[in-house]
GROMACS .gro file of C-alpha atoms in nm:
model
  285
    1UNK     CA    1  -3.246  -0.813  -1.758
    2UNK     CA    2  -3.259  -0.988  -2.094
    3UNK     CA    3  -3.225  -0.653  -2.269
    4UNK     CA    4  -2.919  -0.568  -2.061
    5UNK     CA    5  -2.754  -0.900  -2.148
    6UNK     CA    6  -2.827  -0.846  -2.514
    7UNK     CA    7  -2.676  -0.498  -2.497
    8UNK     CA    8  -2.370  -0.641  -2.323
    9UNK     CA    9  -2.330  -0.903  -2.594
   10UNK     CA   10  -2.364  -0.634  -2.861
   11UNK     CA   11  -2.097  -0.418  -2.696
   12UNK     CA   12  -1.861  -0.712  -2.655
   13UNK     CA   13  -1.912  -0.808  -3.018
   14UNK     CA   14  -1.806  -0.458  -3.123
   15UNK     CA   15  -1.483  -0.475  -2.926
   16UNK     CA   16  -1.172  -0.517  -3.138
   17UNK     CA   17  -0.915  -0.790  -3.083
   18UNK     CA   18  -0.652  -0.542  -2.964
   19UNK     CA   19  -0.885  -0.396  -2.703
   20UNK     CA   20  -0.978  -0.742  -2.579
   21UNK     CA   21  -0.614  -0.852  -2.553
   22UNK     CA   22  -0.522  -0.529  -2.377
   23UNK     CA   23  -0.809  -0.563  -2.131
   24UNK     CA   24  -0.744  -0.925  -2.037
   25UNK     CA   25  -0.367  -0.886  -2.002
   26UNK     CA   26  -0.362  -0.553  -1.818
   27UNK     CA   27  -0.674  -0.637  -1.618
   28UNK     CA   28  -0.516  -0.958  -1.493
   29UNK     CA   29  -0.198  -0.775  -1.395
   30UNK     CA   30  -0.402  -0.504  -1.220
   31UNK     CA   31  -0.596  -0.761  -1.016
   32UNK     CA   32  -0.274  -0.941  -0.921
   33UNK     CA   33  -0.118  -0.610  -0.816
   34UNK     CA   34  -0.423  -0.523  -0.605
   35UNK     CA   35  -0.413  -0.863  -0.433
   36UNK     CA   36  -0.040  -0.828  -0.369
   37UNK     CA   37  -0.107  -0.485  -0.217
   38UNK     CA   38  -0.333  -0.648   0.041
   39UNK     CA   39  -0.136  -0.965   0.112
   40UNK     CA   40   0.226  -0.843   0.100
   41UNK     CA   41   0.398  -0.853   0.439
   42UNK     CA   42   0.619  -0.548   0.387
   43UNK     CA   43   0.472  -0.201   0.340
   44UNK     CA   44   0.728  -0.110   0.073
   45UNK     CA   45   0.628  -0.405  -0.144
   46UNK     CA   46   0.259  -0.322  -0.099
   47UNK     CA   47   0.321   0.038  -0.206
   48UNK     CA   48   0.508  -0.076  -0.518
   49UNK     CA   49   0.226  -0.315  -0.613
   50UNK     CA   50  -0.031  -0.039  -0.563
   51UNK     CA   51   0.175   0.197  -0.779
   52UNK     CA   52   0.181  -0.064  -1.056
   53UNK     CA   53  -0.197  -0.105  -1.033
   54UNK     CA   54  -0.242   0.273  -1.061
   55UNK     CA   55  -0.024   0.285  -1.371
   56UNK     CA   56  -0.236   0.014  -1.536
   57UNK     CA   57  -0.551   0.211  -1.453
   58UNK     CA   58  -0.393   0.514  -1.619
   59UNK     CA   59  -0.333   0.303  -1.932
   60UNK     CA   60  -0.701   0.206  -1.933
   61UNK     CA   61  -0.803   0.571  -1.906
   62UNK     CA   62  -0.578   0.670  -2.194
   63UNK     CA   63  -0.700   0.381  -2.408
   64UNK     CA   64  -1.062   0.487  -2.355
   65UNK     CA   65  -0.994   0.847  -2.455
   66UNK     CA   66  -0.995   0.994  -2.103
   67UNK     CA   67  -0.659   1.162  -2.148
   68UNK     CA   68  -0.698   1.403  -1.859
   69UNK     CA   69  -0.776   1.126  -1.610
   70UNK     CA   70  -0.488   0.916  -1.742
   71UNK     CA   71  -0.233   1.194  -1.705
   72UNK     CA   72  -0.364   1.293  -1.361
   73UNK     CA   73  -0.354   0.929  -1.252
   74UNK     CA   74   0.016   0.903  -1.341
   75UNK     CA   75   0.135   1.246  -1.226
   76UNK     CA   76  -0.073   1.303  -0.912
   77UNK     CA   77  -0.147   0.960  -0.770
   78UNK     CA   78   0.139   0.742  -0.891
   79UNK     CA   79   0.409   1.006  -0.928
   80UNK     CA   80   0.337   1.222  -0.625
   81UNK     CA   81   0.125   1.055  -0.359
   82UNK     CA   82   0.245   0.696  -0.393
   83UNK     CA   83   0.612   0.788  -0.434
   84UNK     CA   84   0.591   1.018  -0.132
   85UNK     CA   85   0.436   0.737   0.071
   86UNK     CA   86   0.699   0.493  -0.054
   87UNK     CA   87   0.991   0.722   0.034
   88UNK     CA   88   0.848   0.791   0.380
   89UNK     CA   89   0.811   0.418   0.449
   90UNK     CA   90   1.164   0.349   0.322
   91UNK     CA   91   1.321   0.629   0.528
   92UNK     CA   92   1.123   0.591   0.850
   93UNK     CA   93   1.079   0.215   0.834
   94UNK     CA   94   0.803  -0.009   0.967
   95UNK     CA   95   0.912  -0.290   1.196
   96UNK     CA   96   0.736  -0.620   1.233
   97UNK     CA   97   0.617  -0.524   1.581
   98UNK     CA   98   0.448  -0.212   1.445
   99UNK     CA   99   0.272  -0.400   1.166
  100UNK     CA  100   0.142  -0.682   1.390
  101UNK     CA  101   0.037  -0.472   1.687
  102UNK     CA  102  -0.340  -0.412   1.695
  103UNK     CA  103  -0.390  -0.073   1.858
  104UNK     CA  104  -0.772  -0.083   1.840
  105UNK     CA  105  -0.939  -0.402   1.954
  106UNK     CA  106  -1.151  -0.563   1.683
  107UNK     CA  107  -1.040  -0.331   1.405
  108UNK     CA  108  -0.959  -0.617   1.167
  109UNK     CA  109  -1.308  -0.764   1.188
  110UNK     CA  110  -1.457  -0.417   1.149
  111UNK     CA  111  -1.242  -0.353   0.842
  112UNK     CA  112  -1.347  -0.689   0.696
  113UNK     CA  113  -1.715  -0.611   0.756
  114UNK     CA  114  -1.682  -0.267   0.596
  115UNK     CA  115  -1.501  -0.418   0.298
  116UNK     CA  116  -1.774  -0.676   0.245
  117UNK     CA  117  -2.041  -0.407   0.271
  118UNK     CA  118  -1.861  -0.191   0.018
  119UNK     CA  119  -1.829  -0.492  -0.214
  120UNK     CA  120  -2.203  -0.561  -0.192
  121UNK     CA  121  -2.282  -0.197  -0.273
  122UNK     CA  122  -2.038  -0.202  -0.564
  123UNK     CA  123  -2.183  -0.521  -0.710
  124UNK     CA  124  -2.536  -0.388  -0.663
  125UNK     CA  125  -2.450  -0.062  -0.839
  126UNK     CA  126  -2.292  -0.241  -1.132
  127UNK     CA  127  -2.585  -0.482  -1.153
  128UNK     CA  128  -2.838  -0.197  -1.166
  129UNK     CA  129  -2.650  -0.012  -1.438
  130UNK     CA  130  -2.835  -0.003  -1.769
  131UNK     CA  131  -2.587  -0.091  -2.040
  132UNK     CA  132  -2.815   0.023  -2.322
  133UNK     CA  133  -2.792   0.386  -2.207
  134UNK     CA  134  -2.419   0.418  -2.274
  135UNK     CA  135  -2.369   0.677  -2.545
  136UNK     CA  136  -2.000   0.615  -2.613
  137UNK     CA  137  -1.682   0.812  -2.562
  138UNK     CA  138  -1.735   1.025  -2.871
  139UNK     CA  139  -2.050   1.189  -2.742
  140UNK     CA  140  -1.908   1.221  -2.390
  141UNK     CA  141  -1.601   1.406  -2.520
  142UNK     CA  142  -1.791   1.616  -2.771
  143UNK     CA  143  -1.729   1.936  -2.575
  144UNK     CA  144  -1.382   1.833  -2.460
  145UNK     CA  145  -1.266   1.578  -2.209
  146UNK     CA  146  -1.173   1.825  -1.936
  147UNK     CA  147  -1.490   2.031  -1.983
  148UNK     CA  148  -1.710   1.722  -1.968
  149UNK     CA  149  -1.538   1.595  -1.656
  150UNK     CA  150  -1.571   1.934  -1.486
  151UNK     CA  151  -1.940   1.949  -1.575
  152UNK     CA  152  -2.001   1.609  -1.415
  153UNK     CA  153  -1.800   1.690  -1.103
  154UNK     CA  154  -1.967   2.024  -1.031
  155UNK     CA  155  -2.323   1.941  -1.137
  156UNK     CA  156  -2.429   1.577  -1.116
  157UNK     CA  157  -2.167   1.453  -0.869
  158UNK     CA  158  -2.104   1.772  -0.674
  159UNK     CA  159  -2.209   1.622  -0.339
  160UNK     CA  160  -1.989   1.316  -0.385
  161UNK     CA  161  -1.701   1.546  -0.482
  162UNK     CA  162  -1.744   1.760  -0.170
  163UNK     CA  163  -1.777   1.454   0.055
  164UNK     CA  164  -1.455   1.315  -0.092
  165UNK     CA  165  -1.277   1.643  -0.015
  166UNK     CA  166  -1.410   1.636   0.341
  167UNK     CA  167  -1.284   1.279   0.383
  168UNK     CA  168  -0.937   1.379   0.261
  169UNK     CA  169  -0.925   1.671   0.505
  170UNK     CA  170  -1.042   1.443   0.787
  171UNK     CA  171  -0.772   1.191   0.698
  172UNK     CA  172  -0.502   1.461   0.705
  173UNK     CA  173  -0.621   1.593   1.042
  174UNK     CA  174  -0.643   1.239   1.180
  175UNK     CA  175  -0.288   1.164   1.066
  176UNK     CA  176  -0.159   1.475   1.243
  177UNK     CA  177  -0.349   1.386   1.561
  178UNK     CA  178  -0.218   1.028   1.561
  179UNK     CA  179   0.143   1.132   1.503
  180UNK     CA  180   0.141   1.424   1.750
  181UNK     CA  181   0.308   1.358   2.082
  182UNK     CA  182   0.273   1.590   2.378
  183UNK     CA  183   0.599   1.678   2.555
  184UNK     CA  184   0.581   1.530   2.903
  185UNK     CA  185   0.879   1.720   3.046
  186UNK     CA  186   1.050   2.053   3.003
  187UNK     CA  187   1.320   2.074   2.737
  188UNK     CA  188   1.661   2.081   2.903
  189UNK     CA  189   1.907   2.360   2.829
  190UNK     CA  190   2.260   2.315   2.696
  191UNK     CA  191   2.406   2.374   3.042
  192UNK     CA  192   2.185   2.107   3.195
  193UNK     CA  193   2.282   1.861   2.924
  194UNK     CA  194   2.652   1.932   2.984
  195UNK     CA  195   2.610   1.883   3.360
  196UNK     CA  196   2.431   1.555   3.299
  197UNK     CA  197   2.717   1.436   3.078
  198UNK     CA  198   2.966   1.521   3.354
  199UNK     CA  199   2.762   1.329   3.613
  200UNK     CA  200   2.736   1.027   3.382
  201UNK     CA  201   3.110   1.033   3.316
  202UNK     CA  202   3.073   1.055   2.939
  203UNK     CA  203   3.333   1.181   2.694
  204UNK     CA  204   3.320   1.561   2.713
  205UNK     CA  205   3.566   1.704   2.455
  206UNK     CA  206   3.485   1.701   2.083
  207UNK     CA  207   3.532   1.364   1.917
  208UNK     CA  208   3.860   1.319   1.729
  209UNK     CA  209   3.862   1.297   1.352
  210UNK     CA  210   3.881   0.962   1.172
  211UNK     CA  211   4.178   0.852   0.964
  212UNK     CA  212   4.536   0.753   1.036
  213UNK     CA  213   4.773   1.048   0.988
  214UNK     CA  214   4.801   1.161   0.626
  215UNK     CA  215   4.767   0.815   0.473
  216UNK     CA  216   4.397   0.753   0.544
  217UNK     CA  217   4.113   1.001   0.589
  218UNK     CA  218   3.814   0.770   0.533
  219UNK     CA  219   3.528   0.779   0.783
  220UNK     CA  220   3.541   0.402   0.831
  221UNK     CA  221   3.904   0.401   0.950
  222UNK     CA  222   3.966   0.464   1.319
  223UNK     CA  223   4.228   0.713   1.426
  224UNK     CA  224   4.525   0.592   1.629
  225UNK     CA  225   4.604   0.683   1.985
  226UNK     CA  226   4.964   0.769   2.086
  227UNK     CA  227   5.028   0.403   2.173
  228UNK     CA  228   4.919   0.292   1.825
  229UNK     CA  229   4.582   0.140   1.919
  230UNK     CA  230   4.269   0.251   1.728
  231UNK     CA  231   4.020   0.481   1.900
  232UNK     CA  232   3.651   0.387   1.875
  233UNK     CA  233   3.550   0.748   1.930
  234UNK     CA  234   3.682   0.847   1.588
  235UNK     CA  235   3.430   0.633   1.399
  236UNK     CA  236   3.052   0.669   1.389
  237UNK     CA  237   2.854   0.435   1.613
  238UNK     CA  238   2.645   0.330   1.315
  239UNK     CA  239   2.952   0.201   1.133
  240UNK     CA  240   3.070   0.024   1.447
  241UNK     CA  241   2.734  -0.149   1.494
  242UNK     CA  242   2.733  -0.260   1.130
  243UNK     CA  243   3.086  -0.393   1.153
  244UNK     CA  244   3.204  -0.168   0.870
  245UNK     CA  245   3.512  -0.029   1.045
  246UNK     CA  246   3.842  -0.107   0.874
  247UNK     CA  247   4.129  -0.182   1.110
  248UNK     CA  248   4.454  -0.049   0.964
  249UNK     CA  249   4.638  -0.005   1.292
  250UNK     CA  250   4.896  -0.272   1.214
  251UNK     CA  251   4.942  -0.131   0.866
  252UNK     CA  252   4.998   0.216   1.011
  253UNK     CA  253   5.246   0.082   1.266
  254UNK     CA  254   5.438  -0.095   0.992
  255UNK     CA  255   5.444   0.228   0.789
  256UNK     CA  256   5.578   0.418   1.090
  257UNK     CA  257   5.849   0.162   1.144
  258UNK     CA  258   5.946   0.183   0.778
  259UNK     CA  259   5.959   0.563   0.799
  260UNK     CA  260   6.176   0.546   1.111
  261UNK     CA  261   6.409   0.300   0.943
  262UNK     CA  262   6.443   0.520   0.636
  263UNK     CA  263   6.511   0.822   0.857
  264UNK     CA  264   6.782   0.634   1.047
  265UNK     CA  265   6.942   0.524   0.721
  266UNK     CA  266   6.950   0.883   0.598
  267UNK     CA  267   7.111   1.001   0.924
  268UNK     CA  268   7.373   0.726   0.909
  269UNK     CA  269   7.449   0.810   0.547
  270UNK     CA  270   7.495   1.176   0.633
  271UNK     CA  271   7.727   1.088   0.920
  272UNK     CA  272   7.940   0.860   0.701
  273UNK     CA  273   7.959   1.077   0.389
  274UNK     CA  274   8.185   1.389   0.417
  275UNK     CA  275   8.030   1.730   0.367
  276UNK     CA  276   8.019   1.887   0.021
  277UNK     CA  277   8.273   2.156   0.117
  278UNK     CA  278   8.532   1.895   0.209
  279UNK     CA  279   8.469   1.716  -0.121
  280UNK     CA  280   8.528   2.039  -0.311
  281UNK     CA  281   8.859   2.106  -0.131
  282UNK     CA  282   8.983   1.755  -0.199
  283UNK     CA  283   8.890   1.788  -0.565
  284UNK     CA  284   9.081   2.120  -0.597
  285UNK     CA  285   9.396   1.967  -0.453
   0.00000   0.00000   0.00000
């Protein structure tokens, strides 16, 4: 144990100031991001914190000369997997009821117990590591970073690599099983749906288009009925529920009145003014 502590002191003494500053700053941010991933209430915020932690890990890999791992960490994990998860959560949404509902009784205590067991194994593995056997990044990358990593994966750690692949496949199959829902009734045909709409007394013809005549064609403006009142059927239900429908019925009525007044004025002017032929005859005389 004394030899390991001495080796650790020797390694720390050989660390440059830049490496130490980088480690303490980025390491602190990574730990904060990991804690925020666990304790954030919203899944979107947890995913963003986890993505930030993965980016910091990629910086550590690149700083230590593991360029392949750093690039894979950014492209595969942060850029593909985490962003896909984030977009799915943002599009589908997770309500508070879904996040607080415990589908399996006692799963939180079981997860806590497994986490503590994993922590004990991790601390024990780090404590049993012999620091004086580290040969450095130069010797590890002597044959190339990618070649050295492949040699470790398919020789020394081949069983761990295969078990990890099996776990990923199991997780994918489990996700499909959990999200699959059996159809409990036969799918109804178009005729049956139409008959059901007739029995329920719903609106059968196609919905009218939004907009008020040729002045407005926006989707958030209701079309007018013949009596001048707006029709709710012309606007999407989503916009109605959000209160984003603009009421321009009075404006349209005022425009119609102005158009009618201008038309009447033109007709009166034509009735008062003599025709052009009569004007030409009077001018010739």
